[in-house]
Structure formats: structure tokens, C-alpha cells
Coordinates of C-alpha atoms and ligand atoms in Angstrom, one line a residue:
M30 CA -46.2 65.9 -0.2
D31 CA -47.8 69.3 0.0
D32 CA -45.9 72.3 1.2
R33 CA -47.8 72.8 4.4
H34 CA -47.2 69.3 5.5
H35 CA -43.5 69.7 4.8
H36 CA -43.4 72.9 6.9
E37 CA -45.1 71.1 9.8
I38 CA -42.5 68.3 9.8
A39 CA -39.6 70.8 9.5
K40 CA -41.0 72.7 12.5
W41 CA -40.9 69.6 14.7
E42 CA -37.5 68.7 13.5
R43 CA -36.2 72.1 14.5
R44 CA -37.7 71.7 18.0
W45 CA -36.1 68.3 18.5
I46 CA -32.7 69.6 17.4
A47 CA -33.0 72.6 19.7
A48 CA -34.1 70.3 22.6
S49 CA -31.1 67.9 22.1
G50 CA -28.7 70.9 21.7
L51 CA -30.0 72.3 24.9
M52 CA -29.5 69.0 26.7
T53 CA -25.9 68.8 25.5
L54 CA -25.3 72.3 26.6
M55 CA -26.7 71.5 30.0
F56 CA -24.4 68.4 30.4
V57 CA -21.4 70.5 29.5
I58 CA -22.4 73.1 32.0
L59 CA -22.9 70.5 34.7
I60 CA -19.5 69.0 34.1
A61 CA -17.8 72.4 34.0
Y62 CA -19.6 73.3 37.2
S63 CA -18.5 70.2 39.0
L64 CA -14.9 70.6 37.8
A65 CA -14.8 74.2 38.9
T66 CA -16.6 73.9 42.3
E67 CA -16.4 70.4 43.5
G68 CA -12.8 69.9 42.6
A69 CA -13.6 66.9 40.4
H70 CA -10.7 65.3 38.6
I71 CA -10.6 63.7 35.2
A72 CA -7.9 61.1 35.1
Q73 CA -5.6 61.5 32.2
L74 CA -4.2 58.7 30.1
A75 CA -0.5 59.2 30.5
G76 CA 0.8 56.2 28.6
R77 CA -0.2 53.0 26.8
G78 CA 1.7 49.9 25.9
S79 CA 2.0 46.3 26.8
P80 CA 1.6 45.8 30.6
Q81 CA 5.1 44.3 30.7
T82 CA 6.7 47.3 28.9
L83 CA 4.9 49.8 31.2
L84 CA 6.1 47.9 34.3
Q85 CA 9.7 48.0 33.1
Q86 CA 9.6 51.8 33.0
P87 CA 11.7 53.3 35.8
L88 CA 8.5 54.8 37.2
F89 CA 7.1 51.3 37.9
T90 CA 10.2 49.1 38.5
D91 CA 10.5 50.9 41.8
P92 CA 7.1 52.4 42.5
G93 CA 6.7 55.0 45.3
V94 CA 7.2 58.6 46.1
R95 CA 9.7 60.9 44.2
V96 CA 10.4 64.5 44.8
V97 CA 10.3 66.3 41.4
G98 CA 10.3 69.9 42.4
P99 CA 9.8 72.3 45.3
N100 CA 6.7 71.0 47.0
Q101 CA 6.0 68.7 44.1
L102 CA 5.9 64.9 44.3
Q103 CA 5.4 62.2 41.8
V104 CA 3.9 59.0 43.1
S105 CA 3.8 55.8 41.2
I106 CA 1.6 52.9 42.2
V107 CA 1.1 49.4 40.7
G108 CA -2.2 47.6 41.4
Q109 CA -2.1 43.8 41.3
A110 CA -4.1 40.9 42.9
F111 CA -4.6 41.8 45.7
V112 CA -2.3 44.7 46.8
W113 CA -1.3 48.2 46.0
V114 CA 2.4 48.5 45.6
P115 CA 3.6 50.3 47.6
E116 CA 0.9 49.6 50.2
T117 CA 1.6 52.9 52.1
I118 CA 2.3 56.2 50.5
R119 CA 3.4 59.1 52.7
V120 CA 3.2 62.7 51.4
P121 CA 3.5 66.1 53.1
V122 CA 0.4 68.1 53.5
G123 CA -0.2 70.9 50.9
S124 CA 2.2 69.5 48.3
Q125 CA 1.2 69.0 44.7
V126 CA 1.0 65.3 44.1
E127 CA 0.9 63.7 40.7
F128 CA -0.2 60.0 40.8
Y129 CA 0.8 57.6 38.1
L130 CA -1.1 54.3 38.3
T131 CA -1.0 51.1 36.3
A132 CA -2.1 47.5 36.8
R133 CA 0.0 44.3 36.6
D134 CA -2.8 41.8 35.9
V135 CA -6.4 42.8 35.7
I136 CA -8.4 46.0 36.1
H137 CA -8.5 47.4 39.5
G138 CA -10.2 50.5 40.9
W139 CA -8.1 52.9 43.0
Q140 CA -10.3 54.9 45.3
V141 CA -9.1 57.0 48.2
E142 CA -11.8 57.1 50.8
N143 CA -13.1 60.5 51.9
T144 CA -11.7 62.2 48.8
N145 CA -12.8 62.5 45.2
L146 CA -9.8 60.5 44.0
N147 CA -11.1 57.5 42.1
V148 CA -9.6 56.1 39.0
E149 CA -9.7 52.9 37.0
V150 CA -6.3 51.2 36.9
I151 CA -5.9 49.2 33.7
P152 CA -3.1 46.8 32.6
G153 CA -1.3 48.4 29.6
E154 CA -2.4 51.9 30.5
V155 CA -1.0 54.6 32.8
S156 CA -3.6 56.8 34.5
R157 CA -2.4 60.2 35.8
L158 CA -4.1 62.2 38.5
R159 CA -3.1 65.4 40.2
T160 CA -4.1 66.5 43.6
T161 CA -3.1 68.3 46.8
F162 CA -4.0 66.9 50.2
D163 CA -5.0 69.9 52.4
R164 CA -5.5 68.0 55.6
V165 CA -3.2 65.8 57.6
G166 CA -4.6 62.3 58.0
R167 CA -4.5 58.7 57.1
Y168 CA -6.6 57.9 54.1
R169 CA -7.6 54.4 53.3
V170 CA -7.3 53.3 49.7
T171 CA -9.6 50.5 48.5
C172 CA -10.2 48.7 45.2
N173 CA -13.6 49.3 43.8
E174 CA -13.6 47.0 40.9
Y175 CA -14.0 43.3 41.5
C176 CA -10.7 41.7 40.6
G177 CA -10.9 38.3 42.2
I178 CA -11.3 36.4 45.4
G179 CA -9.1 38.7 47.4
H180 CA -10.6 41.9 46.1
Q181 CA -12.0 43.1 49.4
N182 CA -8.5 42.8 51.0
M183 CA -6.9 45.1 48.5
I184 CA -6.3 47.9 50.9
G185 CA -3.6 50.6 50.8
W186 CA -2.9 53.8 52.7
I187 CA -2.0 57.4 52.1
E188 CA -0.5 59.1 55.0
V189 CA -0.6 62.9 54.8
V190 CA 1.8 64.3 57.4
P191 CA 3.0 67.7 58.4
A192 CA 5.8 68.9 56.1
S193 CA 8.3 69.0 58.9
Q194 CA 7.7 65.4 59.8
W195 CA 7.8 64.3 56.2
A196 CA 11.2 66.0 55.7
L197 CA 12.5 64.1 58.8
D198 CA 11.1 60.8 57.5
T199 CA 12.7 61.4 54.1
A200 CA 16.0 62.2 55.7
V201 CA 16.1 58.7 57.2
G202 CA 14.9 57.2 53.9
D203 CA 11.4 56.2 54.9
A204 CA 9.2 58.4 52.6
T205 CA 7.9 55.4 51.0
V206 CA 7.2 52.3 53.0
A207 CA 8.2 50.4 50.0
T208 CA 8.7 46.8 49.4
D209 CA 12.5 47.0 48.8
A210 CA 15.6 48.5 50.2
G211 CA 14.5 47.7 53.7
A212 CA 16.2 44.4 54.3
A213 CA 19.6 45.9 54.9
V214 CA 18.3 48.6 57.2
D215 CA 15.9 46.6 59.4
G216 CA 16.9 43.3 60.8
A217 CA 16.0 40.6 58.3
A218 CA 13.2 39.4 60.5
V219 CA 11.5 42.8 60.6
A220 CA 12.0 43.1 56.8
G221 CA 10.4 39.7 56.3
A222 CA 7.4 40.5 58.4
R223 CA 7.0 43.8 56.6
V224 CA 7.3 42.4 53.1
Y225 CA 4.8 39.7 54.2
A226 CA 2.3 42.1 55.6
S227 CA 2.3 44.3 52.5
N228 CA 2.4 41.6 49.8
C229 CA 1.2 38.3 51.1
A230 CA -1.1 38.8 54.0
A231 CA -4.0 40.0 51.8
C232 CA -4.5 36.4 50.4
H233 CA -2.6 34.1 52.8
G234 CA -3.8 35.8 56.0
P235 CA -1.7 37.8 58.5
A236 CA -0.6 34.5 60.2
G237 CA -0.4 32.5 57.0
A238 CA -3.5 30.4 57.8
G239 CA -4.8 30.9 54.2
I240 CA -8.5 30.6 53.3
A241 CA -9.6 27.0 52.7
G242 CA -10.3 26.3 49.1
A243 CA -9.1 29.8 48.0
F244 CA -5.6 30.5 49.2
P245 CA -3.4 27.7 50.6
P246 CA -2.0 28.0 54.1
L247 CA 1.7 28.9 54.4
A248 CA 2.1 28.3 58.2
G249 CA 3.6 24.9 58.5
H250 CA 3.3 24.0 54.8
A251 CA 6.2 26.3 53.8
A252 CA 8.4 24.7 56.4
E253 CA 7.5 21.2 55.1
L254 CA 8.4 22.3 51.6
A255 CA 11.6 23.9 52.6
A256 CA 12.7 20.7 54.2
L257 CA 12.1 18.6 51.0
D258 CA 14.7 18.0 48.4
G259 CA 14.6 21.0 46.0
G260 CA 12.0 22.6 48.2
R261 CA 14.0 25.8 48.8
A262 CA 14.5 26.4 45.1
Y263 CA 10.8 25.7 44.5
L264 CA 9.8 28.2 47.1
V265 CA 12.1 30.9 45.6
D266 CA 10.7 30.0 42.1
S267 CA 7.1 30.3 43.2
L268 CA 7.8 33.9 44.3
L269 CA 9.9 34.8 41.2
Y270 CA 7.6 33.2 38.6
G271 CA 4.3 32.6 40.3
L272 CA 2.3 29.4 40.4
M273 CA -0.7 28.3 38.4
G274 CA -2.8 25.2 38.5
Q275 CA -4.2 22.6 40.9
I276 CA -2.4 21.9 44.2
V277 CA -3.4 20.0 47.3
V278 CA -2.4 21.3 50.7
N279 CA -3.4 19.4 53.9
G280 CA -6.1 17.5 51.9
V281 CA -7.7 20.7 50.5
T282 CA -7.6 21.3 46.7
Y283 CA -6.6 24.8 45.5
N284 CA -6.9 25.8 41.9
G285 CA -5.8 29.4 41.7
V286 CA -3.1 31.7 40.5
M287 CA -0.2 33.0 42.5
P288 CA 1.2 36.1 40.9
A289 CA 4.9 36.5 40.3
W290 CA 6.8 38.7 42.8
A291 CA 10.0 39.2 40.8
Q292 CA 9.8 42.9 41.3
L293 CA 10.8 42.4 45.0
A294 CA 14.5 42.7 45.7
D295 CA 16.4 39.4 46.3
G296 CA 17.0 40.3 49.9
D297 CA 13.3 40.9 50.5
I298 CA 12.4 37.6 48.9
A299 CA 14.9 35.8 51.1
A300 CA 13.5 37.7 54.1
V301 CA 9.9 36.9 53.4
L302 CA 10.7 33.3 52.8
D303 CA 12.3 33.1 56.2
H304 CA 9.2 34.7 57.7
V305 CA 6.9 32.3 55.9
V306 CA 8.9 29.2 56.8
G307 CA 9.1 30.4 60.4
L308 CA 5.3 30.9 60.6
G309 CA 4.7 27.4 61.7
G310 CA 7.7 25.2 61.3
P311 CA 11.0 25.0 63.1
A312 CA 13.6 27.6 62.3
A313 CA 15.4 26.6 59.1
A314 CA 18.7 27.9 57.7
P315 CA 18.0 31.5 56.5
F316 CA 17.4 32.1 52.8
T317 CA 20.1 34.3 51.2
A318 CA 19.8 36.9 48.5
G319 CA 22.3 34.8 46.6
E320 CA 20.0 31.8 46.7
V321 CA 17.3 34.0 45.1
A322 CA 19.6 35.6 42.6
A323 CA 20.6 32.1 41.4
E324 CA 17.0 31.3 40.4
R325 CA 16.5 34.5 38.5
G326 CA 16.9 34.4 34.7
K327 CA 15.5 30.9 34.5
G328 CA 12.4 32.4 32.7
L329 CA 10.0 29.9 34.1
A330 CA 6.2 30.1 33.5
P331 CA 3.8 29.7 36.4
A332 CA 2.9 26.3 34.9
D333 CA 6.6 25.2 35.0
V334 CA 6.6 26.0 38.7
L335 CA 3.6 23.7 39.2
T336 CA 5.6 20.9 37.5
L337 CA 8.5 21.7 39.8
R338 CA 6.2 21.5 42.8
Q339 CA 4.9 18.1 41.8
R340 CA 8.4 16.8 41.5
V341 CA 9.3 18.2 44.9
V342 CA 6.2 17.0 46.7
A343 CA 6.0 13.6 45.2
P344 CA 8.8 11.4 46.6
Ligands
CUA1 CU1 -8.3 45.0 42.9 CU2 -10.6 44.7 43.3

């Protein structure tokens, strides 16, 4: 290769290197610009481990709002098919909020409408996000990653309230409209309806009618089950351990997965079972927290609960 030819190639190589260097620089400037002026957030990875280990951290065994300093809040949220737990988060306007999010089952996308808060929520990872809500309002939280048949019902809320109101709410213990600790405060019926609305209604419908072929109806069916021999224990187990496999309800076949709800307090599980049984059937003897506690620690798998169901349903 003669020298002139070599120089010609080297010249073009330098041009290409310069051009790609310039593009890289441009991208960095654009990112820096959006971070500085648009208030964009980069979610941080704040932890990694098996999903079970993460969910056993104090942050996630009782997710919700915690005060960690003057005007500083820590909010933990668990995404699971097809709810955000807790469903509603209430924070005072102007406070610094640090969100910690993880998923129980599959990947979900946590997006707060009309804000730039948008983060992927991944099982086995904790995403961290800091923000300050400058305006009072009620923000809807949606799931923007397809996670299953109830994906579009996976809705949550962030209520940004004046600081004075928030302080008042907190004083009466209602900063988080959480899924536990309510049973003793409200009447059991109110607690049951509340637990149902935030955890069950997304799939089984607000009145327990279900969706034919996708989510079995509870209205009427739960009452039938409760009346059967071993039916009450089965209902408790289906909440504690979930249910997987093919079932037939009112002649319609369902082949889905019911997630476990063991994270709910015993009293809340009892209350929501009362609610569910009462949706269509005659009033039964109320479920008790003790009845739920007795089923804990059995370590059943969702498939075991299916076997249990078959034993209960078949005479
Ligand atoms: Cu969760 Cu889509």
C-alpha cells in the first residue's frame, strides 16, 4: 500500500472518529440538559436479591408512608398482579419523598400521571426515586408494562394534601390507607369492604361478579364454598397461599393464578372473607383472626390449595 493511499484512509478514519465523538457528546449534553431543566429522574437501583428476601425487609412487609426526618418521607410500594400495595399514598405538599418500589411477581411499570415519575418495578430489585410534589392534587398511578389480564385495572393513587391536613390525618393514624391495621379501628364490615376494594376488586370486580373465563365470580360462589365441609379453611388457604390451576365455577372453566395474600393481617383476611361471602350468599358466621392464624405456617403451595379445593367441592 503506498503512503498516499494510507494517508487518505487515515483522514477518513479521523473524520468518523470525530463524528461519533461529537454524537456522544451531544447525547450527554441532551441528558444533562433534561436532568437540569425538565427535572427528569433517573431511578436508582437501591437493592437486589431474591424477591422473597426483598419482600421480607421491614420496608416491604408493611409498605406505605414513613416519616424519616423533618419534611422527609419514605414511601415503599409493592407492585403485584394487579394492584399497587398500598393502593393509596397520602403525602404533604412540598415534602421530600423517597419512593422505594419492588414487585412481587412479574415486572410492572409504575407511572404517576401528569408527572415525570415513571419507573420499572422488577421482582428482585428495589427501585428508588426521589421527588417533591409541589401541587396539591390527586394523582393517578397506572401500570405501563403489560403484566397479565388485569393489567389495565392496576390503578393506584397519590394524594398530595396541604401539610396541615396531612398532620391531622397522621394524628388519627391514616397517613397510609394501608391494607392492615384497619380492622380494629373501623367496623369489621368497613374493613372488609376496604380490603376488598384495594386488593380483590381489580380482578374479581367491585361486586365480585368476576370476568367470565378470566377471573371467577366470588358473589354467591364464596358463600357456597363457605357452607361446604372444609370450605372455610379452603377459603382462608386460598388467600394465604394462592391458587393455581384449572377450576370450574358455574360451568365456566378458569385456568389462572390467584396470588397469595399472606402479607395481609389475619384480621383483614377474616374481614375480607366476610365481605366476599356476604356478596351474594346469606350471612354466615363471621371469620375470625384466629381461624386465619390457624392456617398460617402450613406452607402450602398454590397447587396444594387446588387439591384442597377439589376435595372440598367434590362430595
Ligand atoms: Cu402491572 Cu401491568
